[in-house]
mmCIF file of C-alpha atoms in Angstrom:
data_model
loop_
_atom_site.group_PDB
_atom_site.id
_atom_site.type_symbol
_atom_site.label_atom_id
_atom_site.label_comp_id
_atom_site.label_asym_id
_atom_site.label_seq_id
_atom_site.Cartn_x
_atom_site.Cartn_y
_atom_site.Cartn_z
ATOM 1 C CA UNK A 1451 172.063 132.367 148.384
ATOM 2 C CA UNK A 1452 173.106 135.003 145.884
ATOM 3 C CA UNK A 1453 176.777 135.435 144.837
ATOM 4 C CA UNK A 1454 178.157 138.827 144.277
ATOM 5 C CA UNK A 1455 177.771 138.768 140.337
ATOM 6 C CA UNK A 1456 174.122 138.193 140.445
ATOM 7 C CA UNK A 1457 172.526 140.809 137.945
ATOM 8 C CA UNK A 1458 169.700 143.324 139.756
ATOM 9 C CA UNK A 1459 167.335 141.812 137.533
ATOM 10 C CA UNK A 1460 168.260 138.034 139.074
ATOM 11 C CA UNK A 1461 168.198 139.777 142.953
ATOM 12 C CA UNK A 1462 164.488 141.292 141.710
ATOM 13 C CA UNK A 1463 163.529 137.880 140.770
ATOM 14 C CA UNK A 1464 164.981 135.749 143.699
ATOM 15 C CA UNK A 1465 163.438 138.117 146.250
ATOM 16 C CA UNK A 1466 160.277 138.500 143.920
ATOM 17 C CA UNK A 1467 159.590 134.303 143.746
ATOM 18 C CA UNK A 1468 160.194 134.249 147.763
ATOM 19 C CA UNK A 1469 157.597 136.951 148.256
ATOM 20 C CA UNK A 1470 154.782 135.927 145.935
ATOM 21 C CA UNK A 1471 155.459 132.427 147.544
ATOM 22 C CA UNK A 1472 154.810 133.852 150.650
ATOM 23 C CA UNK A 1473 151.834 136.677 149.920
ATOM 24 C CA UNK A 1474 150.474 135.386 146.338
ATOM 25 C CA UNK A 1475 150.704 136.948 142.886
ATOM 26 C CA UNK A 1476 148.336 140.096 144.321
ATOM 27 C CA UNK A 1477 151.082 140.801 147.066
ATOM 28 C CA UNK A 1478 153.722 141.316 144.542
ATOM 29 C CA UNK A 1479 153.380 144.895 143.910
ATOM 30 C CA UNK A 1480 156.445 147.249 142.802
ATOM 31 C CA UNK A 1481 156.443 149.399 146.264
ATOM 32 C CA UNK A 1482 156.827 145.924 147.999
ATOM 33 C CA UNK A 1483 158.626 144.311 145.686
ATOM 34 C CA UNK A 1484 161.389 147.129 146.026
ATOM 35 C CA UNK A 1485 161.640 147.604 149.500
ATOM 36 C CA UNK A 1486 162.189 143.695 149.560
ATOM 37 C CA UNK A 1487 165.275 144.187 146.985
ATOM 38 C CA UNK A 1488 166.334 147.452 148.776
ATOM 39 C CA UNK A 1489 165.967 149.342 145.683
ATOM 40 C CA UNK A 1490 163.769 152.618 144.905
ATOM 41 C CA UNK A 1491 160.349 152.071 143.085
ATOM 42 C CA UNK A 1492 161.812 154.409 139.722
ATOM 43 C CA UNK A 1493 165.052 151.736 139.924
ATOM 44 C CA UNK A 1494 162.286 148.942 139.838
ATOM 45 C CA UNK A 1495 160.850 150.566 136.958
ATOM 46 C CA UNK A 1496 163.780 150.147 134.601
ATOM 47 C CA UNK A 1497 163.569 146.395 134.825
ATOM 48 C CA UNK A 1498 159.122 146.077 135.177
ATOM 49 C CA UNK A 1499 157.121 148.745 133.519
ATOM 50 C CA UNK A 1500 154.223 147.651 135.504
ATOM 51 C CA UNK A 1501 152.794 145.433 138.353
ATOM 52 C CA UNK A 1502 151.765 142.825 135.559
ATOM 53 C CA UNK A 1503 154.790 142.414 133.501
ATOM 54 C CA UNK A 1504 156.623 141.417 136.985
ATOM 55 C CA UNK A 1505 154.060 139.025 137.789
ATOM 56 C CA UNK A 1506 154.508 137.496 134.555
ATOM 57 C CA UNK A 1507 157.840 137.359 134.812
ATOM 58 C CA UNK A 1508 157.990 136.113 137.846
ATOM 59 C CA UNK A 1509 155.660 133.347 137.144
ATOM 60 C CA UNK A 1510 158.286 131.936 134.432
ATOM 61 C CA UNK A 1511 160.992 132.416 136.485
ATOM 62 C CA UNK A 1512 159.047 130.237 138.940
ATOM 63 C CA UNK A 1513 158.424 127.489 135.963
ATOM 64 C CA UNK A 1514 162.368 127.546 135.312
ATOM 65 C CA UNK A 1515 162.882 127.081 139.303
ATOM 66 C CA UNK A 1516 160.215 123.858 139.301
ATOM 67 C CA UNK A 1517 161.789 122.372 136.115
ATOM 68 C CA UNK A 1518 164.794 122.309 138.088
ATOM 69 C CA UNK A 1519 163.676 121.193 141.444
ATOM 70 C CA UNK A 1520 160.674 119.089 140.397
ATOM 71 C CA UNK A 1521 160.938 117.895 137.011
ATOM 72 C CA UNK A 1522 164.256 117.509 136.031
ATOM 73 C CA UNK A 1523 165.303 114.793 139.414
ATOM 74 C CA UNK A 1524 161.885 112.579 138.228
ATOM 75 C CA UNK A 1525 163.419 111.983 134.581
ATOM 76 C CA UNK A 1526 166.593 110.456 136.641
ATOM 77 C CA UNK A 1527 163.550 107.660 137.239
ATOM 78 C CA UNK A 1528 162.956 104.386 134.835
ATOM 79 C CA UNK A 1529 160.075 105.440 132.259
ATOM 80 C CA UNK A 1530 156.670 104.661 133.016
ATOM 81 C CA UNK A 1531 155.472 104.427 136.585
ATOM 82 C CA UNK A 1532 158.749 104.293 138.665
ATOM 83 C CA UNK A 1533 159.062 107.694 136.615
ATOM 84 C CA UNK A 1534 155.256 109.094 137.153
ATOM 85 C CA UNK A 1535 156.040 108.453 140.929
ATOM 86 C CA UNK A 1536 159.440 110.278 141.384
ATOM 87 C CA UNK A 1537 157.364 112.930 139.499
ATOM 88 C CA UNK A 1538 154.375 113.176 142.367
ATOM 89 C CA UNK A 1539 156.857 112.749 145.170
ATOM 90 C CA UNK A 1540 159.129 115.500 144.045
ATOM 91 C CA UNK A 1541 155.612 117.281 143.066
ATOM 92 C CA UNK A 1542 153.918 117.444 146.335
ATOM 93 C CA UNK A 1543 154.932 120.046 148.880
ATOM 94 C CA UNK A 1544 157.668 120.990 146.819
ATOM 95 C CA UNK A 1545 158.028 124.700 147.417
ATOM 96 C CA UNK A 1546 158.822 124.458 151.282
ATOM 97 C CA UNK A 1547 161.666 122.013 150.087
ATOM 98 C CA UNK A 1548 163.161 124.646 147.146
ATOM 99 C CA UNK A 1549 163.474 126.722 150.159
ATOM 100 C CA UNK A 1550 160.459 128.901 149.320
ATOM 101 C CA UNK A 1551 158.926 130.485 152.040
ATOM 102 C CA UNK A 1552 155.409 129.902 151.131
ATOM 103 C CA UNK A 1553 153.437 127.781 148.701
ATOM 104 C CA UNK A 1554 153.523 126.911 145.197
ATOM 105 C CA UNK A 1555 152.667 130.062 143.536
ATOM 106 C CA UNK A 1556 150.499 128.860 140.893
ATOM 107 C CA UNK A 1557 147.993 126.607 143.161
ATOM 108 C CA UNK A 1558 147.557 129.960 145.158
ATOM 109 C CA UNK A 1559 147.071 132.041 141.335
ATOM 110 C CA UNK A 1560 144.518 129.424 140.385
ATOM 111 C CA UNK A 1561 142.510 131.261 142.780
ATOM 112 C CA UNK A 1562 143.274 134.721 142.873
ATOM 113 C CA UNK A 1563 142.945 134.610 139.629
ATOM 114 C CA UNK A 1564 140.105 132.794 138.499
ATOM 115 C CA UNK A 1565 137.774 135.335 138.007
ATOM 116 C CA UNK A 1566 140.357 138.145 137.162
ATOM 117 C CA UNK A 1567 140.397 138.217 133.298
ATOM 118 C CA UNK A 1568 143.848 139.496 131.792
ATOM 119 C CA UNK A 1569 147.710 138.772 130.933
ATOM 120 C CA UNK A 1570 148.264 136.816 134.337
ATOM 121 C CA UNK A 1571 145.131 134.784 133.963
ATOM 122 C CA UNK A 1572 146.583 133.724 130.902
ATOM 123 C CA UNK A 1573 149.974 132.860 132.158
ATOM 124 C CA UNK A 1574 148.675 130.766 134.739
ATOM 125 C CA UNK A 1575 146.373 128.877 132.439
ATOM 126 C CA UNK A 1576 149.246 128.231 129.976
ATOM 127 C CA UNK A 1577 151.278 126.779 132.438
ATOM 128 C CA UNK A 1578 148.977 124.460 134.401
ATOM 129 C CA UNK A 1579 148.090 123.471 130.719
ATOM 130 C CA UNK A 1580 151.530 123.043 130.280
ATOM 131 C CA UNK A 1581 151.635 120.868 133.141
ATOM 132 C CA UNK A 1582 149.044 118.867 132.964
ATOM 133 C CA UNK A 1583 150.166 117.733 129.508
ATOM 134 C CA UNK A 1584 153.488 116.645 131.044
ATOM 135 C CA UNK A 1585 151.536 114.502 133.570
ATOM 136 C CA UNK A 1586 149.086 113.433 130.461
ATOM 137 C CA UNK A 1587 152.766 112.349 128.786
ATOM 138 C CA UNK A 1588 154.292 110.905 131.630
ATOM 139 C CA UNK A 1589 150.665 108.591 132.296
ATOM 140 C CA UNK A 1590 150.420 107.759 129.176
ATOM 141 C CA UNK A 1591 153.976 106.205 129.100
ATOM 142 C CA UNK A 1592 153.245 104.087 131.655
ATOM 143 C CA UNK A 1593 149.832 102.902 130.012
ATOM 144 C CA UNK A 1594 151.824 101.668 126.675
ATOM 145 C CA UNK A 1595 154.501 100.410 128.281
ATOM 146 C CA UNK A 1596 151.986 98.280 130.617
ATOM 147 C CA UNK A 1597 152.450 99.465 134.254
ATOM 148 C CA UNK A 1598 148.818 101.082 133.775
ATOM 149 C CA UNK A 1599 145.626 99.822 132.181
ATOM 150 C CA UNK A 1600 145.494 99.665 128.449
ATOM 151 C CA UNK A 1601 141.995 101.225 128.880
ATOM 152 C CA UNK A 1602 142.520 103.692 131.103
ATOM 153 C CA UNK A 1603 141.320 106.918 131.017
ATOM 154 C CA UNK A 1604 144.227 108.966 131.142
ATOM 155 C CA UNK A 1605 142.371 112.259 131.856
ATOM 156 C CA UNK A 1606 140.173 111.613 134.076
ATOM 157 C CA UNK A 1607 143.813 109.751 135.703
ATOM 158 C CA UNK A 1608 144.936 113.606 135.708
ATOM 159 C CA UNK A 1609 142.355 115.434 136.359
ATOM 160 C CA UNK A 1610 141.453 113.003 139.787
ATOM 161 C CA UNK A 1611 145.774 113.525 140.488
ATOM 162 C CA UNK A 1612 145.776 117.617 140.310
ATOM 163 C CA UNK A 1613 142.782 117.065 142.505
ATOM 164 C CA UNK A 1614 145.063 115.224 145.101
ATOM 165 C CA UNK A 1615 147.890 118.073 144.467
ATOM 166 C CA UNK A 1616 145.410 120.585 145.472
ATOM 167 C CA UNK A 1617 143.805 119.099 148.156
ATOM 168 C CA UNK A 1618 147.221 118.463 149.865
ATOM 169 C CA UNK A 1619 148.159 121.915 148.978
ATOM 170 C CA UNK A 1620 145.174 123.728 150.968
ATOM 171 C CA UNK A 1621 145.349 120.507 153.984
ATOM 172 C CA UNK A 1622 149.133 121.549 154.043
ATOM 173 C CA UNK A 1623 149.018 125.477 153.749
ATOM 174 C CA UNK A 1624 145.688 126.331 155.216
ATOM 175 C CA UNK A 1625 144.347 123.765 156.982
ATOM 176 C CA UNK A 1626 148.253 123.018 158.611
ATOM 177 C CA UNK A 1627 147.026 119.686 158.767
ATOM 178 C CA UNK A 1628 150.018 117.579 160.402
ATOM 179 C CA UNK A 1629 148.785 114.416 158.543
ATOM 180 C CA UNK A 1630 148.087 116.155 154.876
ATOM 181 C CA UNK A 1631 151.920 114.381 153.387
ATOM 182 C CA UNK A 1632 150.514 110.794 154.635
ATOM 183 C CA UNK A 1633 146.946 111.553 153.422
ATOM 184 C CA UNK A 1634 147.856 112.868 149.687
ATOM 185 C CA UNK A 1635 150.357 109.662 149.371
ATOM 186 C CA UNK A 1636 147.267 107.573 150.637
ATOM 187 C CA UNK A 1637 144.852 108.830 147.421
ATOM 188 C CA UNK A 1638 147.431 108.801 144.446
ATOM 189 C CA UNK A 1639 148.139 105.065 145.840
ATOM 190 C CA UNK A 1640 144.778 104.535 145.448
ATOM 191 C CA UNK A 1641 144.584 106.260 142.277
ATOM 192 C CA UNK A 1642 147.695 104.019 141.143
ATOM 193 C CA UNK A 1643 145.816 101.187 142.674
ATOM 194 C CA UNK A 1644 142.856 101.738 140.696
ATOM 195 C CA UNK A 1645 144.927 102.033 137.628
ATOM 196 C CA UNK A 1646 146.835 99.118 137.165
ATOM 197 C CA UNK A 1647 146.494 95.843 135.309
ATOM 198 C CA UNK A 1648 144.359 93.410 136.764
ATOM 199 C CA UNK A 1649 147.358 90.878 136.672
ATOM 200 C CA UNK A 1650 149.344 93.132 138.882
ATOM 201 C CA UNK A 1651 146.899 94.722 141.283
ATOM 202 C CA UNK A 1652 147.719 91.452 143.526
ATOM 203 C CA UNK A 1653 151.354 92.291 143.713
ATOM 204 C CA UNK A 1654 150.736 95.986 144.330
ATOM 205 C CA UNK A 1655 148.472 95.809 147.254
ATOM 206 C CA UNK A 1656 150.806 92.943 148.466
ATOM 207 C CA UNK A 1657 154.065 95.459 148.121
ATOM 208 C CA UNK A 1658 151.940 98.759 149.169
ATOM 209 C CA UNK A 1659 150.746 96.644 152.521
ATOM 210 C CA UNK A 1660 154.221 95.974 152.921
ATOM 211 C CA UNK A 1661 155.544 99.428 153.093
ATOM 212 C CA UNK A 1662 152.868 100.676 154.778
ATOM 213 C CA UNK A 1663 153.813 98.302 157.743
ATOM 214 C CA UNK A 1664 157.782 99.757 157.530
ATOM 215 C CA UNK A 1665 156.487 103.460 157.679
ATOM 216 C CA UNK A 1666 154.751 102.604 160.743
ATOM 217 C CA UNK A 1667 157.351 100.743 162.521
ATOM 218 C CA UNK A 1668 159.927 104.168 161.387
ATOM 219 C CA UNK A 1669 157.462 106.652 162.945
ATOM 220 C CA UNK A 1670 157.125 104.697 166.214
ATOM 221 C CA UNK A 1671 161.092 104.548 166.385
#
């Protein structure tokens, strides 16, 4: 909800993240984008010269909105894996819970836009860069402080987790799969599984049998 002191440029951008959540970076032209704020296409023009430098913008103000919904609770987490698992659960499906009407915005643009060559392209590609060397960080933590393999490959750890992210993303907004949640916390347990130390993959698959068992017994009460 916007208070009364929001700037026009912070309405543009509220309404603007809602609808490219909603119809993608390629829906988010200025006619739409202005009838959505209630504001004539020239008035839109004094804040966006063109179609592309709102889409860009947009797309940052989208990172700003994540860092706050996604990122920022996880570092609340102990380092290491406790940490690298607030970070997926927060992760996954996280636009419907920001309140965004739609998806994430940049799992859709890593589609529209993978052929298009240009300035978007290249906003999208810095930021899932971006991203992926925060999970790359946050993996690595928990590989030197133990919780994961000393020899683990950490990118092919990340590359086989944005797979799981995307996979959930189309189950959940394409497929409206009822079961896509359950079946994207199924593979990064796996991948988790897969990950730790010998020495501790007794205790995990002990503990994960364990709350498999409760999450049963909750969704049959």
């Amino acid at each position: 909800m916007l208070n009364p002191s929001t700037s026009t440029r912070e309405r543009i951008l509220h309404q603007g993240l809602a609808l490219m959540s909603q119809s993608g970076l390629i829906g988010v032209t200025l006619g739409v984008l202005a009838d959505q704020v209630g504001m004539s296409k020239s008035g839109l023009f004094a804040h966006f010269r063109s179609k592309e430098d709102v889409q860009i913008e947009l797309l940052s103000h989208m990172a700003e909105f994540a860092m706050a919904h996604v990122v920022e609770p996880s570092m609340k987490a102990d380092e290491g894996l406790p940490r690298l698992r607030a970070l997926v659960r927060n992760w996954f499906g996280w636009a419907q819970r920001a309140g965004l009407p739609g998806g994430c915005p940049v799992a859709a643009g890593l589609f529209e836009f993978d052929d298009v060559e240009g300035r978007v392209r290249n906003k999208i590609l810095e930021m899932e860069g971006q991203w992926r060397l925060t999970l790359t960080e946050l993996v690595q933590r928990a590989v030197e402080l133990g919780h994961l393999r000393r020899d683990l490959d950490v990118d092919q750890f990340v590359w086989e987790l944005c797979g799981i992210y995307l996979g959930h993303h189309a189950a959940h907004r394409f497929l409206r799969s009822a079961d896509a949640d359950r079946r994207a916390e199924t593979a990064f347990e796996a991948l988790v599984e897969r990950a730790v130390p010998p020495r501790s993959r007794r205790r995990f698959i002990t503990k994960n049998v364990g709350n498999k068992r409760r999450s049963a017994r909750k969704r049959k009460s």
